[in-house]
XYZ file of C-alpha atoms in Angstrom:
354
model
C 13.541 -13.733 11.578
C 12.676 -10.132 12.370
C 16.314 -9.466 13.275
C 17.512 -10.752 9.893
C 14.894 -8.606 8.178
C 16.162 -5.542 10.039
C 19.757 -6.199 9.017
C 19.321 -7.334 5.423
C 16.273 -5.438 4.211
C 16.653 -2.136 5.998
C 19.582 -1.131 8.174
C 22.544 -3.182 7.015
C 25.323 -4.559 9.207
C 26.716 -2.267 11.936
C 30.180 -0.943 11.134
C 32.885 -3.521 11.879
C 35.473 -1.013 13.099
C 33.061 0.503 15.614
C 31.897 -2.863 16.917
C 34.905 -5.113 16.313
C 34.863 -6.489 19.859
C 31.244 -7.587 19.469
C 31.897 -9.172 16.094
C 34.933 -11.033 17.444
C 32.923 -12.311 20.394
C 30.387 -13.679 17.918
C 33.153 -15.400 15.956
C 32.811 -13.083 12.940
C 36.116 -12.094 11.345
C 36.524 -8.984 9.215
C 36.556 -11.009 5.999
C 33.377 -12.849 7.073
C 31.770 -9.478 7.755
C 32.831 -8.136 4.352
C 31.493 -11.236 2.598
C 28.148 -11.061 4.390
C 27.625 -7.298 4.505
C 28.732 -6.446 0.976
C 28.354 -9.677 -0.976
C 25.508 -11.439 0.821
C 27.700 -14.514 1.338
C 26.566 -16.110 4.604
C 26.268 -19.830 3.858
C 29.959 -20.518 4.523
C 30.132 -18.707 7.882
C 28.507 -20.672 10.741
C 28.856 -17.671 13.036
C 26.174 -15.791 11.116
C 23.147 -17.304 12.806
C 20.058 -16.267 14.712
C 22.000 -15.201 17.805
C 24.298 -13.042 15.686
C 21.394 -11.405 13.844
C 19.602 -10.593 17.103
C 22.788 -9.114 18.605
C 23.428 -6.956 15.538
C 19.783 -5.874 15.381
C 19.998 -4.701 19.003
C 23.047 -2.610 18.080
C 21.093 -1.081 15.195
C 18.194 -0.257 17.523
C 20.583 1.421 19.943
C 22.237 3.474 17.201
C 18.858 4.604 15.914
C 18.031 6.393 19.154
C 18.693 10.096 18.731
C 19.778 12.610 21.289
C 18.080 16.014 21.294
C 21.143 17.619 19.705
C 21.044 15.117 16.815
C 17.368 15.703 16.015
C 17.734 18.834 13.787
C 20.351 17.105 11.635
C 18.143 14.026 11.285
C 15.173 16.175 10.266
C 17.261 17.935 7.592
C 18.500 14.579 6.340
C 14.952 13.206 6.159
C 13.659 16.314 4.380
C 16.442 16.139 1.786
C 15.741 12.474 1.133
C 11.987 13.118 0.921
C 12.406 15.874 -1.685
C 14.979 13.929 -3.674
C 12.740 10.883 -3.761
C 9.620 12.794 -4.800
C 11.425 14.683 -7.548
C 13.014 11.542 -8.964
C 11.824 9.604 -11.992
C 11.562 6.380 -10.001
C 7.865 6.514 -9.121
C 6.506 8.197 -12.235
C 3.794 8.363 -13.402
C 2.060 7.308 -10.166
C 3.506 10.143 -8.108
C 2.492 12.766 -10.710
C -1.024 11.320 -10.890
C -1.309 11.563 -7.109
C 0.035 15.138 -6.988
C -2.379 16.278 -9.702
C -5.302 14.657 -7.909
C -4.413 16.288 -4.587
C -4.253 19.794 -6.073
C -7.195 19.606 -8.464
C -9.518 17.651 -6.169
C -8.825 20.121 -3.370
C -9.611 23.089 -5.642
C -12.775 21.350 -6.855
C -13.758 20.786 -3.233
C -13.307 24.479 -2.423
C -15.333 25.624 -5.427
C -18.130 23.112 -4.876
C -18.254 23.788 -1.155
C -17.765 20.111 -0.212
C -16.220 20.510 3.245
C -16.263 16.778 3.902
C -14.181 16.182 0.775
C -11.701 18.858 1.855
C -11.435 17.290 5.305
C -10.865 13.838 3.843
C -8.180 15.091 1.429
C -6.350 16.942 4.203
C -6.504 13.894 6.471
C -5.178 11.672 3.679
C -2.339 14.138 3.046
C -1.446 14.099 6.745
C -1.565 10.301 6.847
C 0.747 9.984 3.844
C 3.285 12.327 5.441
C 3.250 10.183 8.611
C 3.829 7.049 6.506
C 6.720 8.633 4.599
C 8.275 9.943 7.823
C 8.180 6.410 9.231
C 9.654 4.892 6.062
C 12.514 7.371 5.947
C 13.282 7.565 9.671
C 13.336 3.811 10.168
C 15.124 3.147 6.885
C 12.284 1.086 5.433
C 13.630 1.471 1.894
C 10.846 3.488 0.161
C 11.881 1.966 -3.158
C 10.279 -1.282 -2.018
C 6.944 0.149 -0.916
C 6.447 3.562 -2.555
C 4.557 2.202 -5.566
C 2.081 0.497 -3.237
C 1.711 3.682 -1.190
C 0.984 5.741 -4.308
C -1.531 3.210 -5.616
C -3.343 3.226 -2.269
C -3.311 7.047 -2.228
C -4.673 7.274 -5.756
C -7.447 4.818 -4.946
C -8.471 6.745 -1.817
C -8.338 10.094 -3.638
C -10.623 8.797 -6.387
C -12.957 7.333 -3.770
C -13.113 10.734 -2.047
C -13.791 12.512 -5.350
C -16.540 10.199 -6.539
C -17.978 9.617 -3.082
C -18.412 13.336 -2.502
C -19.202 14.223 -6.143
C -16.806 17.153 -6.005
C -17.722 18.170 -9.576
C -21.170 19.310 -8.380
C -22.183 22.092 -5.985
C -23.013 21.432 -2.351
C -26.774 21.364 -1.723
C -28.817 22.157 1.378
C -32.402 20.869 1.642
C -32.403 20.114 -2.042
C -31.273 23.616 -2.997
C -27.841 24.585 -4.160
C -25.978 26.565 -1.521
C -24.246 28.692 -4.164
C -26.229 30.367 -6.883
C -25.224 31.733 -10.231
C -23.571 30.086 -13.172
C -19.859 30.823 -12.545
C -19.235 28.291 -9.781
C -20.967 25.378 -11.498
C -18.946 26.120 -14.589
C -15.755 26.307 -12.539
C -16.563 22.926 -10.968
C -17.068 21.375 -14.370
C -13.949 23.071 -15.724
C -11.723 21.853 -12.902
C -13.133 18.347 -13.192
C -12.451 18.368 -16.941
C -8.967 19.772 -16.273
C -8.326 16.957 -13.812
C -9.274 14.323 -16.377
C -7.170 16.072 -19.018
C -4.075 16.315 -16.823
C -4.350 12.712 -15.695
C -4.615 11.648 -19.336
C -1.586 13.772 -20.301
C 0.468 12.348 -17.439
C -0.428 8.790 -18.473
C 0.504 9.404 -22.107
C 3.603 11.484 -21.336
C 5.121 9.295 -18.615
C 3.039 6.155 -18.186
C 3.152 4.650 -21.651
C 6.870 5.335 -22.258
C 7.681 3.774 -18.901
C 5.469 0.784 -19.676
C 7.282 0.410 -22.988
C 10.640 0.587 -21.210
C 9.471 -2.016 -18.693
C 8.386 -4.316 -21.536
C 11.793 -3.913 -23.184
C 13.541 -4.660 -19.888
C 11.414 -7.778 -19.403
C 12.270 -8.926 -22.910
C 15.972 -8.316 -22.290
C 15.846 -10.218 -19.029
C 14.183 -13.111 -20.791
C 16.955 -13.182 -23.368
C 19.611 -12.786 -20.674
C 18.103 -15.682 -18.718
C 19.331 -18.095 -21.388
C 22.839 -17.616 -19.996
C 21.690 -19.009 -16.657
C 19.842 -21.843 -18.344
C 23.121 -22.766 -20.047
C 25.136 -22.826 -16.828
C 22.383 -24.809 -15.156
C 22.715 -27.414 -17.907
C 26.435 -27.528 -17.128
C 25.634 -28.261 -13.471
C 23.256 -31.037 -14.438
C 25.842 -32.477 -16.822
C 28.109 -33.005 -13.778
C 25.701 -34.566 -11.271
C 28.457 -35.829 -8.971
C 29.714 -32.292 -8.336
C 28.261 -29.654 -6.024
C 28.407 -25.926 -6.745
C 28.269 -22.833 -4.515
C 26.779 -19.889 -6.413
C 27.919 -16.311 -5.820
C 24.918 -14.077 -5.145
C 26.276 -11.200 -7.220
C 26.485 -13.575 -10.174
C 23.222 -15.428 -9.622
C 21.021 -12.965 -7.756
C 18.215 -13.388 -10.306
C 18.749 -17.130 -10.784
C 16.051 -18.391 -8.411
C 14.144 -20.882 -10.543
C 13.528 -24.098 -8.628
C 15.174 -22.692 -5.513
C 12.876 -24.909 -3.474
C 11.990 -28.216 -5.043
C 9.737 -31.060 -4.120
C 11.176 -34.104 -2.387
C 11.617 -35.971 -5.646
C 13.741 -33.292 -7.291
C 17.311 -32.292 -6.635
C 19.720 -29.652 -7.934
C 23.437 -29.909 -7.282
C 23.933 -26.234 -6.406
C 23.189 -23.796 -3.600
C 23.341 -20.025 -3.275
C 25.904 -18.605 -0.875
C 23.366 -16.005 0.223
C 19.653 -15.152 0.238
C 17.267 -16.021 3.084
C 17.708 -19.789 2.970
C 21.277 -20.423 4.313
C 21.427 -21.958 7.815
C 17.856 -23.164 7.383
C 16.732 -26.805 7.817
C 16.427 -27.010 4.018
C 20.082 -26.052 3.561
C 21.169 -28.392 6.344
C 19.287 -31.267 4.717
C 20.855 -30.567 1.336
C 24.367 -30.417 2.789
C 23.716 -33.646 4.660
C 22.534 -35.294 1.459
C 25.850 -34.317 -0.167
C 27.873 -35.484 2.833
C 29.022 -31.928 3.627
C 29.465 -31.214 7.335
C 31.527 -28.021 6.983
C 30.443 -26.058 3.873
C 33.465 -23.738 3.898
C 36.027 -26.519 4.378
C 34.352 -28.669 1.725
C 35.503 -26.264 -0.990
C 39.115 -27.327 -0.454
C 38.693 -30.711 1.254
C 36.150 -32.325 -1.051
C 37.195 -32.932 -4.677
C 33.609 -32.476 -5.894
C 32.702 -29.055 -4.401
C 33.235 -25.848 -6.398
C 32.343 -22.141 -6.353
C 30.916 -20.373 -9.414
C 31.283 -16.699 -10.344
C 30.305 -14.763 -13.439
C 33.368 -13.450 -15.246
C 32.502 -9.767 -15.672
C 34.218 -6.530 -14.753
C 31.740 -5.729 -11.969
C 31.984 -9.116 -10.221
C 35.024 -10.322 -8.322
C 35.790 -13.305 -6.110
C 38.336 -11.308 -4.090
C 36.050 -11.342 -1.050
C 35.998 -15.153 -1.067
C 39.784 -15.275 -1.309
C 39.990 -12.892 1.662
C 37.547 -15.089 3.571
C 39.712 -18.177 3.145
C 42.971 -16.296 3.668
C 41.828 -15.088 7.097
C 39.668 -17.958 8.298
C 41.526 -20.861 6.694
C 45.228 -19.898 6.505
C 47.093 -21.741 3.810
C 44.034 -22.145 1.559
C 43.877 -20.406 -1.827
C 41.379 -20.391 -4.686
C 42.152 -21.232 -8.290
C 40.089 -20.994 -11.466
C 39.993 -24.536 -12.839
C 37.533 -24.044 -15.684
C 35.730 -21.354 -17.686
C 32.264 -21.935 -19.124
C 31.124 -19.888 -22.127
C 27.349 -19.377 -22.301
C 24.835 -17.404 -24.347
C 24.970 -13.608 -24.686
C 28.791 -13.719 -24.764
C 28.996 -14.319 -21.027
C 31.382 -16.562 -19.165
C 31.377 -18.268 -15.768
C 34.401 -19.203 -13.667
C 34.594 -22.503 -11.793
C 36.756 -22.110 -8.672
C 38.320 -24.714 -6.420
C 40.049 -24.354 -3.063
C 43.487 -25.837 -2.444
C 45.769 -26.063 0.537
C 49.197 -24.636 -0.098
C 51.815 -27.387 -0.301
C 53.975 -25.699 2.336
C 51.229 -25.802 4.919
């Protein structure tokens, strides 16, 4: 839903301490909030539903409204983010290509006397500033859309340049409006300089980044064998059902949605699919009516975490400690896979004294 998009893709969950009464009224405990807000674990908490998302999105909308006294601070914050983003390496070489085109095409337009080209470039520059202001003010995560914005800008800039032939002098009634040989030479020189700079930028930043991207893709492909191994483990135990931690399996999305004839005995504790009809149908097929309780009530339901320094199942322990008193988690098995990685198989148990 649009509310879920606002919370998960852009704004994040409102602070629990500031809105504890609202969260409690929605049935969301602090540990449920921590699991959802910081670990994307929402499948085990029935209180995180459409009503909850819409309520939290309305809080976000209310907090976004600025008073007049807050406006200068917001403008400074936006300006700092804008400069930091544009000076970063993240969008190179596209951002450098666009900057070069703006400057050199504008100078070519001045020298050639192409007023229409100058107007179009200025309008495009204004439009891009409006887009960036919207992205930053509304928290639309520029990292997700900036490459597309730069590609669109570059395309429009090239269309303006070639459409207006900014490398040639403006003509009136078939005669050049500017005589002499200096200006035509300057037009040609700036056009050649533009081509040269664009080529340098591509070689200096584009090709190294493409090489780095190819290396990253190759590494990911090699790393993916670890997930293929753990998936084979799941399939080797078809009577079991596994909950997958999103921090451990965020990139493990192969066959997330299968045809009716296929079936995988695992589900992600996060992503966009929890609380959907597809999840409900899969739980029903496994005989699970309460996903959270099944981890300690059913002997065949387990949670899986990658055993690395940066990943912890503490949040899940906190979730059960607060929402299901007397339930604790234990590691019952460790699975060694490719690339010297290891996965932990966890099971919930009720304390004997309870």
